[in-house]
Amino acid sequence: MLKFAFEVRARALRTVSVATLLTAMVAPAAGLAQSQSDPDEQTTEKSEQAIIVTGTRREGVTYLESARPVDIVSADVLNRQGSSNLNDALRVAVPSLNVQQFVAQDGSAFIRPFSLRGLPPDQTLVLLNNKRRHRSALVQITNQPLAAGAQGSDLSSIPTIAIKSIEVLRDGAAAQYGSDAIAGVINFQLKDDSDGFSMTSRYGQFYEGDGEDVTLAANAGFPVADGFINLSGEYVRAKPTSRGAQRPDAQALINAGNTAVPVPAQRWGNVNTEAARFLLNAEVPASENATVYLFGNYAWSTGDTEFFYRNPVTRTDIFRSVPLTNTPGGARFTFASLFPGGFTPIFGTDIEDLSLAGGVRGDMGDLQYDLSAIVAQNRVRYELSNTVNPSLGPQSPTSFNAGKVTQRETQFHADFVYPLEIGLVEPLNVAFGAEYRREAFEITAGEVASWQAGPFARVLDPDNGNQPIGLAVGSSGFPGYAPSSAGTWSRSNWAAYLDVEGDLAEGLNLGVAGRFEDFSDFGSTFNWKVSGRYDLTDWMAIRASYSTGFRAPTPGQSNISDVATNIDLVTGGLLLTTTRPPTDPISQFFGAQPLDREKSKNIAAGLVFDIPGGWVLTADYFNIKVDDRIALTSRIPITAADRLAMAAQGIDPGDVQTVRFFGNFFDSRTEGVDFVFSKDWRLGSGTRLGVNASLNYTINEVTNVRDARAVDRERRIEINSFNPRWRGSITGILESGAFSGLLRASYFGKWTDAVPNAVPTANAFDQTFGSEVLVDIEVAYDVTDSVNLAIGANNLLDAYPDRDQRIGQQNNGIIYPQFSPFGFSGGFWYVRANVNF
């Protein structure tokens, strides 16, 4: 059952009481819940500012009238932040959403997985202008336990300046929208102005003097035949940070006189990125009763981060001396001649994201229709530099194209809404429709040198009695995709749905939805939902829902192949781990089975208070049970006995030490509560004070395990406690004339990072990191009616997480936990200029 254990731990100079913030805070009046003005203006403000389109297919429903909890994040809230990444902006605005910074985590460092209500990113459906957003090509092969194995959308590919608002439905909605909508739905609404021009430029850096961040963005609207074309563009350049220490083994080499060792040998901090993003949104009337629309995006980004340091003494699989001839005493070679101080591979990505959606919507009498088609693609190319393929010896290049992964999707939708008059207070809203989707996942092999087993993979050493020795195979850090891993895998599905909603009596709303979906790879599924709301008084209502849901395994999850390097937290050494498809012979040797869909049951109930005078409070309870969750196994050691048994079956695992694969391995329950509060005060003389506050409590629990290798002691603990159970924020605004000021406090509760070994040791143990309050501030001034200047700071008081006390982490130069929910780079200041015409 739900347990409340709210902890606020005092910290010198960094603890901010809620009472103080409520009385002194200044922050935007628009926020998660749209603020209310004085009573005479409430009706107008509701109708104009708080209409939602997510979670309901009725027109004119406000977020306070909805039977399902919906947060509204305005463009103003997104603009009043120092972050250039949409993931970070959402984390601040929606406390039930968590997203970490990633360092040495392959592609996850650049396509960062988010978690809504403690569930993986692919259990949250993402919409763009009410249409399903395509997923990224990245399958999250990461150590982040709540995202491991997920394949969700890349939120950062959407330019922030193109967003009119974001609606976050905190309720299961698979019966309404299909696969993935288990935790909820994030719906990005695009700007639709037919005139005007706005431009934003922002510069900032961290207090430590690194991590420079530059953003240039523009938006313009143009009238076209009683319609509009709205264009947005954004350029972002974010430089890396470094918050680690020199590795002890690297320092020992320096102390011994090795002057070629890098300082630091391995960097821990934010990644190095550059991105350009563009978006088009357009509508043109085709007739009096029909409108043609088109929207799409193109985004490109590149970035790099550092992998683990290769020590020239201890990494004998790379730096071992090998003979160049078969003659005793002949010439030999070692990579120490190229990298006498060792080396740290640099892992890079080149990401391209594009989509185009178009259609026509209109009405034929009372029947409204929306016919649309979508094509989309996301491509991630991997590159490595400052590394080698050891098995190629002196012929090895030092940079590699390691291959790429591509996700392609095609969708067709037919949606209809009809008001059916059956004698109720209002006509019954009957929505129905069908859709067809096809998606393909492709792995393209890297250049030969990135995966090839070269001549030094196994040689006979004439200086040691012709004993066999060898060097590691593949580009060190991330061996490229081999032709045996390459290929294209696809699947299709079609769906039909019925969604009925109406007021059965004055103040009583009821909705029922059902959806049938058939997939070419695993069969069919039917899901349903019932929801309702009852107005107890003019200012208080109750709402509740029950739904079933599902998430289909993606072609990417079913077919991904990968090799990654991880830390052995016990020894501090490195482990070469391969991820294989469930159908791969290595996976099947260890018991892998084909993937099936995940199934969910979602219960929600809440209270809505819309008290005269603009006092708004919502409280919502949720309970989400997910069965047959798809997960990666833990790293399964490949023993000498395993290798002999596999060899007898003609299976070659190569030189990897551990293997992982996907399966439907466990069931879970996610339970919690959300509180949202908002209030505006008109203080006279054009002065306005607004306060918004949100509080989320979420707890995850593993209820059944089918394979202990997927949910071992480490993952069970981290599913329960890896994200803070308590997240909260409180913000407000003080606007007076040309001045405005913002102050925001974000609370992150304690969280735990566990270790994989069954019995923690003195060097490797579970560590629980304490709670923290981060304070953001911004002061802005309208220089003219068109120009606004602002200066601000994220993490004003320069808060850092607790230091990592584990020797295994410290041996890699880690000072602060790499998975901290609010990062570990400290305070960040910025200046911003907005121009509007």
XYZ file of N, CA and C in Angstrom, residues 17-127:
333
model
N 12.599 26.928 3.088
C 11.318 26.465 3.593
C 10.199 26.823 2.632
N 9.190 25.966 2.596
C 8.044 26.205 1.728
C 7.324 27.488 2.113
N 7.223 27.733 3.415
C 6.526 28.950 3.852
C 7.248 30.193 3.355
N 8.583 30.189 3.459
C 9.349 31.349 2.987
C 9.156 31.551 1.503
N 9.195 30.445 0.749
C 9.057 30.556 -0.699
C 7.679 31.065 -1.089
N 6.660 30.603 -0.393
C 5.309 31.047 -0.736
C 5.139 32.550 -0.533
N 5.806 33.077 0.467
C 5.634 34.492 0.744
C 6.583 35.370 -0.035
N 7.758 34.829 -0.402
C 8.761 35.671 -1.050
C 8.958 35.344 -2.520
N 8.326 34.285 -3.004
C 8.655 33.775 -4.320
C 8.078 34.615 -5.435
N 8.809 34.663 -6.526
C 8.354 35.323 -7.736
C 8.625 34.389 -8.893
N 7.563 34.006 -9.649
C 7.724 33.046 -10.740
C 6.582 33.188 -11.706
N 6.602 32.491 -12.854
C 5.617 32.748 -13.879
C 4.206 32.396 -13.461
N 3.292 33.212 -13.868
C 1.901 32.950 -13.537
C 1.353 31.801 -14.343
N 1.889 31.570 -15.530
C 1.472 30.411 -16.308
C 2.318 29.244 -15.863
N 1.736 28.064 -15.773
C 2.514 26.935 -15.312
C 1.805 25.637 -15.540
N 2.082 24.666 -14.641
C 1.493 23.353 -14.807
C -0.020 23.447 -14.832
N -0.567 24.189 -13.929
C -1.990 24.457 -13.962
C -2.163 25.914 -14.321
N -2.975 26.217 -15.310
C -3.124 27.597 -15.731
C -3.739 28.405 -14.586
N -3.137 29.547 -14.318
C -3.573 30.368 -13.192
C -4.925 30.998 -13.459
N -5.577 31.343 -12.377
C -6.878 32.001 -12.472
C -6.737 33.472 -12.112
N -7.457 34.314 -12.784
C -7.462 35.738 -12.462
C -8.604 36.018 -11.494
N -8.986 37.278 -11.364
C -10.042 37.598 -10.416
C -11.353 36.963 -10.880
N -12.351 36.823 -9.975
C -13.553 36.054 -10.288
C -14.269 36.514 -11.543
N -14.285 37.816 -11.831
C -15.016 38.280 -13.004
C -14.374 37.831 -14.305
N -13.103 37.445 -14.235
C -12.402 37.071 -15.460
C -12.226 35.564 -15.574
N -12.657 34.791 -14.589
C -12.353 33.371 -14.580
C -12.942 32.642 -15.779
N -14.191 32.900 -16.123
C -14.825 32.176 -17.223
C -14.108 32.431 -18.533
N -13.781 33.701 -18.791
C -13.078 34.028 -20.023
C -11.700 33.394 -20.053
N -10.974 33.457 -18.942
C -9.619 32.926 -18.928
C -9.613 31.420 -19.107
N -10.583 30.725 -18.518
C -10.685 29.284 -18.708
C -10.861 28.946 -20.177
N -11.824 29.589 -20.802
C -12.157 29.238 -22.172
C -11.036 29.564 -23.136
N -10.255 30.610 -22.819
C -9.230 31.028 -23.750
C -7.874 30.389 -23.473
N -7.599 30.005 -22.224
C -6.245 29.590 -21.905
C -6.130 28.145 -21.451
N -7.169 27.515 -21.032
C -7.023 26.223 -20.384
C -7.759 25.092 -21.094
N -8.123 25.297 -22.358
C -8.758 24.218 -23.118
C -7.735 23.136 -23.415
N -8.111 21.866 -23.228
C -7.196 20.762 -23.492
C -7.717 19.912 -24.643
N -6.808 19.191 -25.274
C -7.179 18.273 -26.361
C -6.640 16.876 -26.085
N -5.990 16.676 -24.962
C -5.380 15.395 -24.624
C -6.224 14.675 -23.587
N -6.480 13.394 -23.818
C -7.266 12.603 -22.890
C -8.758 12.675 -23.127
N -9.201 13.549 -24.033
C -10.615 13.661 -24.374
C -10.744 14.040 -25.840
N -11.819 13.631 -26.461
C -12.086 14.032 -27.842
C -13.295 14.959 -27.917
N -13.719 15.474 -26.759
C -14.754 16.505 -26.716
C -14.112 17.866 -26.918
N -14.823 18.767 -27.512
C -14.316 20.117 -27.696
C -14.665 20.978 -26.490
N -13.787 21.937 -26.178
C -14.079 22.939 -25.161
C -13.901 22.488 -23.734
N -13.229 21.361 -23.491
C -13.020 20.877 -22.123
C -11.767 21.539 -21.548
N -11.878 22.121 -20.368
C -10.717 22.718 -19.724
C -10.022 21.677 -18.852
N -8.801 22.006 -18.442
C -8.051 21.062 -17.623
C -8.722 20.830 -16.278
N -9.517 21.804 -15.797
C -10.215 21.621 -14.531
C -11.519 20.855 -14.696
N -12.064 20.813 -15.897
C -13.297 20.087 -16.155
C -13.040 18.646 -16.575
N -11.790 18.292 -16.832
C -11.453 16.972 -17.342
C -11.653 15.894 -16.279
N -12.043 14.710 -16.744
C -12.159 13.560 -15.851
C -10.810 12.901 -15.613
N -9.775 13.409 -16.274
C -8.440 12.840 -16.145
C -7.459 13.975 -15.844
N -6.439 13.736 -15.032
C -5.504 14.812 -14.684
C -4.612 15.186 -15.868
N -4.594 16.463 -16.195
C -3.774 16.983 -17.287
C -3.029 18.220 -16.795
N -1.713 18.225 -16.963
C -0.905 19.404 -16.686
C -0.715 20.192 -17.974
N -0.691 21.506 -17.858
C -0.434 22.365 -19.012
C 0.836 23.159 -18.746
N 1.827 22.973 -19.593
C 3.077 23.705 -19.509
C 3.079 24.729 -20.636
N 3.085 25.999 -20.285
C 2.982 27.055 -21.284
C 4.334 27.358 -21.917
N 4.293 28.038 -23.063
C 5.521 28.467 -23.730
C 6.317 29.413 -22.847
N 5.637 30.217 -22.031
C 6.318 31.155 -21.161
C 7.148 30.427 -20.114
N 6.611 29.334 -19.579
C 7.358 28.546 -18.597
C 8.611 27.963 -19.243
N 8.489 27.451 -20.466
C 9.645 26.886 -21.152
C 10.693 27.955 -21.439
N 10.228 29.161 -21.771
C 11.162 30.232 -22.115
C 11.922 30.760 -20.909
N 11.294 30.704 -19.732
C 11.902 31.280 -18.530
C 12.832 30.275 -17.842
N 13.697 29.641 -18.608
C 14.646 28.696 -18.053
C 15.987 28.881 -18.747
N 17.044 28.466 -18.074
C 18.365 28.583 -18.664
C 18.751 27.383 -19.489
N 17.939 26.317 -19.472
C 18.305 25.092 -20.169
C 18.049 25.208 -21.662
N 18.947 24.624 -22.453
C 18.768 24.569 -23.908
C 18.209 23.229 -24.348
N 17.940 22.331 -23.408
C 17.461 20.991 -23.732
C 16.039 20.823 -23.209
N 15.134 20.371 -24.081
C 13.729 20.232 -23.708
C 13.535 19.224 -22.588
N 14.387 18.204 -22.502
C 14.291 17.233 -21.412
C 14.422 17.920 -20.058
N 15.420 18.801 -19.942
C 15.650 19.473 -18.660
C 14.535 20.458 -18.339
N 14.015 21.132 -19.376
C 12.904 22.063 -19.152
C 11.678 21.322 -18.635
N 11.395 20.153 -19.175
C 10.247 19.369 -18.718
C 10.461 18.843 -17.308
N 11.687 18.455 -16.993
C 11.959 17.948 -15.646
C 11.655 19.001 -14.596
N 11.958 20.251 -14.908
C 11.667 21.332 -13.980
C 10.169 21.582 -13.876
N 9.466 21.516 -15.009
C 8.052 21.879 -15.038
C 7.127 20.773 -14.542
N 7.538 19.507 -14.668
C 6.676 18.376 -14.322
C 7.396 17.507 -13.294
N 7.105 17.638 -12.005
C 7.827 16.883 -10.980
C 7.698 15.369 -11.101
N 6.646 14.857 -11.741
C 6.516 13.411 -11.892
C 7.385 12.868 -13.012
N 8.128 13.761 -13.699
C 9.025 13.343 -14.775
C 10.465 13.498 -14.307
N 11.264 12.444 -14.512
C 12.672 12.462 -14.149
C 13.526 12.196 -15.380
N 14.664 12.869 -15.452
C 15.636 12.604 -16.512
C 17.011 12.980 -15.986
N 17.976 12.086 -16.190
C 19.335 12.316 -15.697
C 20.243 12.787 -16.833
N 21.397 13.343 -16.431
C 22.501 13.531 -17.357
C 23.251 12.206 -17.444
N 23.746 11.876 -18.625
C 24.499 10.639 -18.793
C 25.886 10.970 -19.323
N 26.863 10.179 -18.918
C 28.244 10.456 -19.312
C 28.730 9.333 -20.218
N 29.295 8.280 -19.667
C 29.849 7.180 -20.470
C 28.787 6.112 -20.679
N 27.694 6.460 -21.335
C 26.565 5.546 -21.505
C 26.167 5.408 -22.975
N 27.151 5.392 -23.860
C 26.907 5.234 -25.291
C 25.886 6.260 -25.782
N 24.926 5.820 -26.609
C 23.963 6.750 -27.184
C 23.023 7.381 -26.185
N 22.890 6.779 -24.991
C 21.997 7.335 -23.976
C 22.471 8.685 -23.467
N 23.746 9.010 -23.677
C 24.252 10.309 -23.270
C 23.698 11.422 -24.145
N 23.159 11.076 -25.326
C 22.703 12.086 -26.276
C 21.198 12.017 -26.524
N 20.629 10.826 -26.529
C 19.171 10.664 -26.541
C 18.803 10.185 -25.146
N 18.557 11.151 -24.273
C 18.432 10.863 -22.852
C 17.045 10.316 -22.522
N 16.975 9.152 -21.874
C 15.673 8.574 -21.541
C 15.035 9.278 -20.354
N 13.750 9.588 -20.467
C 13.014 10.179 -19.353
C 12.138 9.120 -18.702
N 11.664 9.428 -17.522
C 10.790 8.504 -16.793
C 9.622 9.290 -16.229
N 8.400 8.968 -16.668
C 7.191 9.570 -16.133
C 6.559 8.596 -15.155
N 6.372 9.068 -13.931
C 5.808 8.241 -12.862
C 6.613 6.957 -12.639
N 7.925 7.053 -12.799
C 8.799 5.934 -12.489
C 8.798 4.832 -13.513
N 8.205 5.046 -14.683
C 8.141 4.025 -15.719
C 9.041 4.404 -16.889
N 9.440 3.436 -17.724
C 10.381 3.702 -18.812
C 9.822 4.687 -19.838
N 10.691 5.300 -20.647
C 10.223 6.301 -21.623
C 9.299 5.734 -22.687
N 9.434 4.458 -23.020
C 8.544 3.907 -24.041
C 7.219 3.422 -23.463
N 6.983 3.685 -22.177
C 5.657 3.471 -21.606
C 4.915 4.796 -21.437
N 5.426 5.837 -22.064
C 4.749 7.123 -22.176
C 4.607 7.450 -23.652
N 3.389 7.684 -24.102
C 3.157 8.017 -25.503
C 3.439 9.496 -25.726
N 4.153 9.802 -26.795
C 4.465 11.185 -27.152
C 3.684 11.552 -28.413
N 2.969 12.692 -28.346
C 2.202 13.203 -29.481
C 2.767 14.552 -29.900
